[in-house]
mmCIF file of C-alpha atoms in Angstrom:
data_model
loop_
_atom_site.group_PDB
_atom_site.id
_atom_site.type_symbol
_atom_site.label_atom_id
_atom_site.label_comp_id
_atom_site.label_asym_id
_atom_site.label_seq_id
_atom_site.Cartn_x
_atom_site.Cartn_y
_atom_site.Cartn_z
ATOM 1 C CA MET J 818 0.000 0.000 0.000
ATOM 2 C CA LYS J 819 1.477 3.332 -1.130
ATOM 3 C CA ILE J 820 0.504 6.995 -0.745
ATOM 4 C CA SER J 821 0.228 9.842 -3.259
ATOM 5 C CA ILE J 822 0.599 13.282 -1.654
ATOM 6 C CA VAL J 823 -1.086 16.069 -3.609
ATOM 7 C CA THR J 824 0.075 19.635 -2.956
ATOM 8 C CA PRO J 825 -1.376 22.625 -4.829
ATOM 9 C CA THR J 826 0.887 25.691 -4.868
ATOM 10 C CA PHE J 827 0.659 29.333 -5.830
ATOM 11 C CA ASN J 828 3.271 31.842 -4.661
ATOM 12 C CA SER J 829 4.109 29.516 -1.773
ATOM 13 C CA ALA J 830 7.829 30.264 -1.531
ATOM 14 C CA ASN J 831 7.599 31.180 2.165
ATOM 15 C CA THR J 832 6.025 27.890 3.278
ATOM 16 C CA ILE J 833 6.632 25.143 0.725
ATOM 17 C CA GLN J 834 10.041 24.138 2.127
ATOM 18 C CA SER J 835 8.623 23.242 5.569
ATOM 19 C CA ASN J 836 5.919 21.271 3.754
ATOM 20 C CA ILE J 837 8.489 19.316 1.733
ATOM 21 C CA ASP J 838 10.776 18.840 4.748
ATOM 22 C CA SER J 839 7.934 17.159 6.661
ATOM 23 C CA ILE J 840 7.358 14.818 3.708
ATOM 24 C CA LYS J 841 11.022 13.919 3.219
ATOM 25 C CA ALA J 842 11.338 13.220 6.960
ATOM 26 C CA GLN J 843 8.685 10.481 6.884
ATOM 27 C CA SER J 844 9.814 7.063 8.074
ATOM 28 C CA PHE J 845 7.439 5.508 5.513
ATOM 29 C CA LYS J 846 9.090 5.990 2.126
ATOM 30 C CA ASP J 847 6.597 4.425 -0.315
ATOM 31 C CA TYR J 848 5.065 7.716 -1.365
ATOM 32 C CA GLN J 849 5.041 10.016 -4.361
ATOM 33 C CA LEU J 850 4.673 13.793 -4.281
ATOM 34 C CA ILE J 851 2.479 15.489 -6.844
ATOM 35 C CA ILE J 852 2.755 19.283 -6.974
ATOM 36 C CA ILE J 853 0.325 21.299 -9.081
ATOM 37 C CA ASP J 854 1.496 24.895 -9.409
ATOM 38 C CA ASN J 855 -0.750 27.687 -10.691
ATOM 39 C CA ASN J 856 2.019 29.600 -12.526
ATOM 40 C CA SER J 857 3.635 31.048 -9.404
ATOM 41 C CA THR J 858 5.385 34.387 -9.876
ATOM 42 C CA ASP J 859 7.588 34.186 -6.783
ATOM 43 C CA GLU J 860 10.368 31.647 -6.073
ATOM 44 C CA THR J 861 8.074 28.676 -5.394
ATOM 45 C CA ILE J 862 9.193 26.710 -8.432
ATOM 46 C CA GLU J 863 12.887 27.338 -7.713
ATOM 47 C CA VAL J 864 12.481 26.201 -4.087
ATOM 48 C CA ILE J 865 10.751 22.985 -5.158
ATOM 49 C CA LYS J 866 13.371 22.179 -7.801
ATOM 50 C CA LYS J 867 16.185 22.481 -5.238
ATOM 51 C CA ASN J 868 14.818 19.463 -3.375
ATOM 52 C CA ASP J 869 15.861 15.906 -4.142
ATOM 53 C CA ILE J 870 12.566 13.996 -4.157
ATOM 54 C CA PRO J 871 12.846 10.470 -5.624
ATOM 55 C CA ASP J 872 9.253 10.159 -6.852
ATOM 56 C CA ILE J 873 7.703 13.469 -7.871
ATOM 57 C CA LYS J 874 5.313 14.730 -10.531
ATOM 58 C CA PHE J 875 5.425 18.499 -11.019
ATOM 59 C CA LEU J 876 2.800 20.197 -13.176
ATOM 60 C CA ILE J 877 2.937 23.942 -13.822
ATOM 61 C CA GLU J 878 -0.158 25.374 -15.484
ATOM 62 C CA GLU J 879 -3.086 27.688 -14.835
ATOM 63 C CA ASP J 880 -5.953 26.196 -12.853
ATOM 64 C CA LEU J 881 -9.426 27.188 -11.687
ATOM 65 C CA GLY J 882 -8.506 27.283 -8.009
ATOM 66 C CA ILE J 883 -7.191 25.018 -5.264
ATOM 67 C CA PHE J 884 -9.671 22.196 -5.762
ATOM 68 C CA ASP J 885 -9.219 22.134 -9.518
ATOM 69 C CA ALA J 886 -5.482 21.698 -8.875
ATOM 70 C CA ILE J 887 -6.156 18.926 -6.350
ATOM 71 C CA ASN J 888 -8.405 17.101 -8.823
ATOM 72 C CA LYS J 889 -5.607 17.248 -11.398
ATOM 73 C CA GLY J 890 -3.166 15.846 -8.855
ATOM 74 C CA ILE J 891 -5.421 12.953 -7.874
ATOM 75 C CA LYS J 892 -5.904 12.004 -11.529
ATOM 76 C CA LEU J 893 -2.120 12.021 -12.011
ATOM 77 C CA SER J 894 -1.512 9.877 -8.928
ATOM 78 C CA ASP J 895 -0.274 6.300 -9.161
ATOM 79 C CA HIS J 896 -0.905 5.041 -5.643
ATOM 80 C CA GLU J 897 -3.809 3.655 -3.638
ATOM 81 C CA ILE J 898 -4.110 6.283 -0.885
ATOM 82 C CA ILE J 899 -4.532 10.028 -1.432
ATOM 83 C CA SER J 900 -3.261 12.668 0.993
ATOM 84 C CA VAL J 901 -3.909 16.348 0.286
ATOM 85 C CA LEU J 902 -1.267 18.475 1.985
ATOM 86 C CA HIS J 903 -1.580 22.183 1.204
ATOM 87 C CA SER J 904 1.575 24.224 0.777
ATOM 88 C CA ASP J 905 0.964 26.006 4.126
ATOM 89 C CA ASP J 906 0.595 22.699 5.988
ATOM 90 C CA PHE J 907 3.050 20.062 7.157
ATOM 91 C CA TYR J 908 2.960 16.606 8.745
ATOM 92 C CA ASN J 909 3.179 16.683 12.527
ATOM 93 C CA ASP J 910 5.893 14.042 12.921
ATOM 94 C CA LYS J 911 7.960 11.501 10.990
ATOM 95 C CA ASP J 912 5.543 8.590 11.511
ATOM 96 C CA VAL J 913 2.326 10.111 10.114
ATOM 97 C CA LEU J 914 2.305 8.126 6.861
ATOM 98 C CA LYS J 915 3.439 4.967 8.672
ATOM 99 C CA ASN J 916 0.550 5.274 11.127
ATOM 100 C CA ILE J 917 -1.933 5.865 8.308
ATOM 101 C CA VAL J 918 -0.860 2.776 6.366
ATOM 102 C CA GLU J 919 -0.932 0.652 9.523
ATOM 103 C CA LYS J 920 -4.481 1.833 10.232
ATOM 104 C CA PHE J 921 -5.604 0.946 6.703
ATOM 105 C CA ASN J 922 -3.949 -2.469 7.009
ATOM 106 C CA GLU J 923 -5.653 -3.146 10.344
ATOM 107 C CA HIS J 924 -9.082 -2.630 8.753
ATOM 108 C CA LYS J 925 -9.022 -4.168 5.280
ATOM 109 C CA ASP J 926 -12.598 -3.124 4.439
ATOM 110 C CA ASN J 927 -11.917 0.490 5.371
ATOM 111 C CA ASP J 928 -11.450 3.171 2.687
ATOM 112 C CA ILE J 929 -10.921 6.337 4.777
ATOM 113 C CA VAL J 930 -8.675 7.228 7.712
ATOM 114 C CA TYR J 931 -8.658 10.649 9.353
ATOM 115 C CA GLY J 932 -7.111 12.119 12.484
ATOM 116 C CA ASP J 933 -6.419 15.272 14.473
ATOM 117 C CA LEU J 934 -5.091 18.632 13.355
ATOM 118 C CA ILE J 935 -3.435 21.553 15.107
ATOM 119 C CA TYR J 936 -3.765 25.131 13.892
ATOM 120 C CA VAL J 937 -0.547 27.064 14.434
ATOM 121 C CA LYS J 938 0.270 30.741 14.196
ATOM 122 C CA LYS J 939 1.099 31.763 10.651
ATOM 123 C CA ASP J 940 4.437 33.362 11.530
ATOM 124 C CA ASN J 941 5.317 31.028 14.419
ATOM 125 C CA ILE J 942 4.617 27.344 13.807
ATOM 126 C CA ASN J 943 5.596 26.483 17.388
ATOM 127 C CA ASN J 944 2.656 28.493 18.703
ATOM 128 C CA ASN J 945 -0.399 26.194 18.791
ATOM 129 C CA LEU J 946 -3.726 28.021 18.495
ATOM 130 C CA ARG J 947 -6.395 25.320 18.113
ATOM 131 C CA TYR J 948 -6.494 21.571 18.575
ATOM 132 C CA TRP J 949 -9.078 19.914 16.339
ATOM 133 C CA ARG J 950 -9.970 16.432 17.584
ATOM 134 C CA PRO J 951 -12.961 15.257 15.501
ATOM 135 C CA GLY J 952 -13.463 11.829 17.069
ATOM 136 C CA PRO J 953 -15.181 8.860 15.396
ATOM 137 C CA TYR J 954 -17.819 9.493 12.754
ATOM 138 C CA SER J 955 -21.479 8.602 13.150
ATOM 139 C CA LYS J 956 -24.330 9.112 10.700
ATOM 140 C CA ASN J 957 -25.613 12.687 10.183
ATOM 141 C CA LEU J 958 -22.941 14.418 12.295
ATOM 142 C CA PHE J 959 -22.431 16.850 9.408
ATOM 143 C CA PHE J 960 -25.844 18.362 10.204
ATOM 144 C CA LYS J 961 -24.424 19.357 13.600
ATOM 145 C CA GLY J 962 -21.584 21.321 12.036
ATOM 146 C CA TRP J 963 -19.134 18.403 12.307
ATOM 147 C CA HIS J 964 -16.602 17.316 9.731
ATOM 148 C CA PRO J 965 -13.062 15.914 9.817
ATOM 149 C CA PRO J 966 -10.102 18.240 9.281
ATOM 150 C CA HIS J 967 -9.517 18.004 5.553
ATOM 151 C CA PRO J 968 -5.669 18.018 5.703
ATOM 152 C CA SER J 969 -5.888 15.004 8.064
ATOM 153 C CA PHE J 970 -8.267 13.116 5.767
ATOM 154 C CA PHE J 971 -6.765 10.180 3.833
ATOM 155 C CA ALA J 972 -8.935 8.374 1.270
ATOM 156 C CA LYS J 973 -8.389 5.611 -1.269
ATOM 157 C CA LYS J 974 -8.137 6.820 -4.851
ATOM 158 C CA LYS J 975 -10.926 4.513 -5.990
ATOM 159 C CA LEU J 976 -13.438 6.618 -4.019
ATOM 160 C CA PHE J 977 -12.759 9.634 -6.240
ATOM 161 C CA GLU J 978 -13.054 7.476 -9.325
ATOM 162 C CA ASP J 979 -16.302 5.864 -8.156
ATOM 163 C CA TYR J 980 -18.060 8.737 -6.354
ATOM 164 C CA GLY J 981 -16.600 11.885 -7.874
ATOM 165 C CA TYR J 982 -13.910 14.466 -7.309
ATOM 166 C CA TYR J 983 -14.050 17.888 -5.635
ATOM 167 C CA ASP J 984 -17.013 19.860 -6.995
ATOM 168 C CA LEU J 985 -15.742 23.332 -7.888
ATOM 169 C CA ILE J 986 -19.234 24.826 -7.632
ATOM 170 C CA ASN J 987 -18.887 24.587 -3.831
ATOM 171 C CA GLY J 988 -15.920 26.980 -3.691
ATOM 172 C CA ASN J 989 -13.966 26.820 -0.430
ATOM 173 C CA SER J 990 -16.507 24.305 0.917
ATOM 174 C CA ALA J 991 -15.658 21.707 -1.746
ATOM 175 C CA ASP J 992 -13.596 19.719 0.768
ATOM 176 C CA VAL J 993 -16.457 19.509 3.281
ATOM 177 C CA GLU J 994 -18.923 18.528 0.544
ATOM 178 C CA LEU J 995 -16.643 15.738 -0.667
ATOM 179 C CA MET J 996 -16.189 14.348 2.838
ATOM 180 C CA PHE J 997 -19.975 14.560 3.392
ATOM 181 C CA ARG J 998 -20.554 12.753 0.093
ATOM 182 C CA PHE J 999 -18.148 9.946 0.943
ATOM 183 C CA LEU J 1000 -19.056 9.486 4.607
ATOM 184 C CA ASN J 1001 -22.741 10.367 4.794
ATOM 185 C CA THR J 1002 -24.232 9.974 1.306
ATOM 186 C CA TYR J 1003 -22.371 6.808 0.303
ATOM 187 C CA ASN J 1004 -21.671 5.480 3.823
ATOM 188 C CA ILE J 1005 -18.015 4.738 3.091
ATOM 189 C CA LYS J 1006 -16.363 2.989 6.026
ATOM 190 C CA SER J 1007 -13.855 5.117 7.943
ATOM 191 C CA GLN J 1008 -11.507 4.861 10.892
ATOM 192 C CA TYR J 1009 -10.554 7.650 13.285
ATOM 193 C CA LEU J 1010 -6.882 7.769 14.247
ATOM 194 C CA ASN J 1011 -6.478 9.537 17.583
ATOM 195 C CA LYS J 1012 -3.196 11.228 16.700
ATOM 196 C CA THR J 1013 -2.192 14.675 15.471
ATOM 197 C CA LEU J 1014 -1.403 14.159 11.800
ATOM 198 C CA VAL J 1015 -1.025 17.671 10.380
ATOM 199 C CA LYS J 1016 -0.221 21.169 11.523
ATOM 200 C CA MET J 1017 -1.906 23.948 9.583
ATOM 201 C CA ARG J 1018 -1.025 27.627 9.507
ATOM 202 C CA TYR J 1019 -4.015 29.711 10.535
ATOM 203 C CA GLY J 1020 -5.348 32.121 7.929
ATOM 204 C CA GLY J 1021 -6.038 29.936 4.889
ATOM 205 C CA ALA J 1022 -8.673 30.572 2.228
ATOM 206 C CA SER J 1023 -11.552 29.289 4.368
ATOM 207 C CA ASN J 1024 -10.666 31.044 7.640
ATOM 208 C CA LYS J 1025 -8.736 34.161 6.655
ATOM 209 C CA ASP J 1026 -11.491 36.468 7.936
ATOM 210 C CA PHE J 1027 -14.990 36.446 9.438
ATOM 211 C CA PHE J 1028 -16.676 36.978 6.058
ATOM 212 C CA SER J 1029 -14.930 33.925 4.563
ATOM 213 C CA ILE J 1030 -16.059 31.761 7.498
ATOM 214 C CA ILE J 1031 -19.687 32.923 7.138
ATOM 215 C CA LYS J 1032 -19.626 32.403 3.373
ATOM 216 C CA GLN J 1033 -18.231 28.896 3.749
ATOM 217 C CA ASN J 1034 -20.849 27.855 6.288
ATOM 218 C CA ILE J 1035 -23.707 29.209 4.170
ATOM 219 C CA GLN J 1036 -22.463 27.079 1.294
ATOM 220 C CA ILE J 1037 -22.223 24.035 3.578
ATOM 221 C CA MET J 1038 -25.827 24.502 4.728
ATOM 222 C CA LYS J 1039 -26.898 24.730 1.089
ATOM 223 C CA PHE J 1040 -25.459 21.371 0.046
ATOM 224 C CA LEU J 1041 -26.782 19.876 3.291
ATOM 225 C CA LYS J 1042 -30.166 21.273 2.151
ATOM 226 C CA ILE J 1043 -30.928 22.847 5.527
ATOM 227 C CA HIS J 1044 -30.505 26.513 4.511
ATOM 228 C CA LYS J 1045 -34.282 27.098 4.450
ATOM 229 C CA ASN J 1046 -35.037 25.348 7.735
ATOM 230 C CA TYR J 1047 -34.504 27.798 10.613
ATOM 231 C CA TYR J 1048 -34.499 25.093 13.286
ATOM 232 C CA LYS J 1049 -31.826 23.050 11.485
ATOM 233 C CA ILE J 1050 -29.813 26.214 10.816
ATOM 234 C CA GLY J 1051 -29.936 27.039 14.519
ATOM 235 C CA MET J 1052 -28.803 23.554 15.538
ATOM 236 C CA PHE J 1053 -26.010 23.592 12.953
ATOM 237 C CA VAL J 1054 -24.714 26.963 14.160
ATOM 238 C CA LEU J 1055 -24.996 26.095 17.872
ATOM 239 C CA TYR J 1056 -23.209 22.761 17.638
ATOM 240 C CA LYS J 1057 -20.521 24.200 15.379
ATOM 241 C CA PHE J 1058 -19.901 27.122 17.743
ATOM 242 C CA LEU J 1059 -19.555 24.782 20.728
ATOM 243 C CA ASP J 1060 -17.214 22.490 18.801
ATOM 244 C CA ARG J 1061 -14.991 25.373 17.692
ATOM 245 C CA LEU J 1062 -14.940 26.760 21.235
ATOM 246 C CA LYS J 1063 -13.752 23.378 22.494
ATOM 247 C CA GLN J 1064 -10.875 23.473 19.995
ATOM 248 C CA PHE J 1065 -9.439 26.569 21.696
ATOM 249 C CA VAL J 1066 -9.710 24.967 25.145
ATOM 250 C CA ILE J 1067 -8.602 21.383 24.564
ATOM 251 C CA LYS J 1068 -4.907 20.543 24.718
ATOM 252 C CA GLU J 1069 -3.041 17.820 22.849
#
């Protein structure tokens, strides 16, 4: 069992090296790195080319956004498991991929493994801001504002081929919609790994400001088809607020 790591980049010169370093440090070596760059105008491409990565596919061309780039990367991938690791993110420790493969091997009928994520300060990755511990999945949790951290979500490639890729119409919520589709709509079996898998710099496309957060959640409620039901909207917002509050309190 091998892993394809898909990383979309655009003017990521300030962060891509820590991303690559966390990949190269992995104790599990049966992986390939697929980088899809949206014609960066800074030194991103030069930084990537300086690295000696045994198995890499590097595509440089214009795309329609992050999830279009990710879809391209998945289609180019050669391996059974897909990991999406954004250029601002990095694996938490050297055994992340090893632990993921072991979890898949423990549960042969399982097609998804996900785990915990830590948000760190953008300019100080040693400063932890939020600890996201999603816990095991149960049916309809998405309607309570729940979803796994996308960077800590590992899925078999066949799921994308059988049930579809990221739907660009959902904008920055395309990751949540895909996880909802796999877990809730198609009832794909998953396993929760109670370990921190990824650290993510705070301030990405979906949480860079209050307006972006509101916009994302409106889109989520639309594909959940609860945006016209005031009771369900209220429950979604309440549960999500309490869950996010817990993330600032809980410690690893």
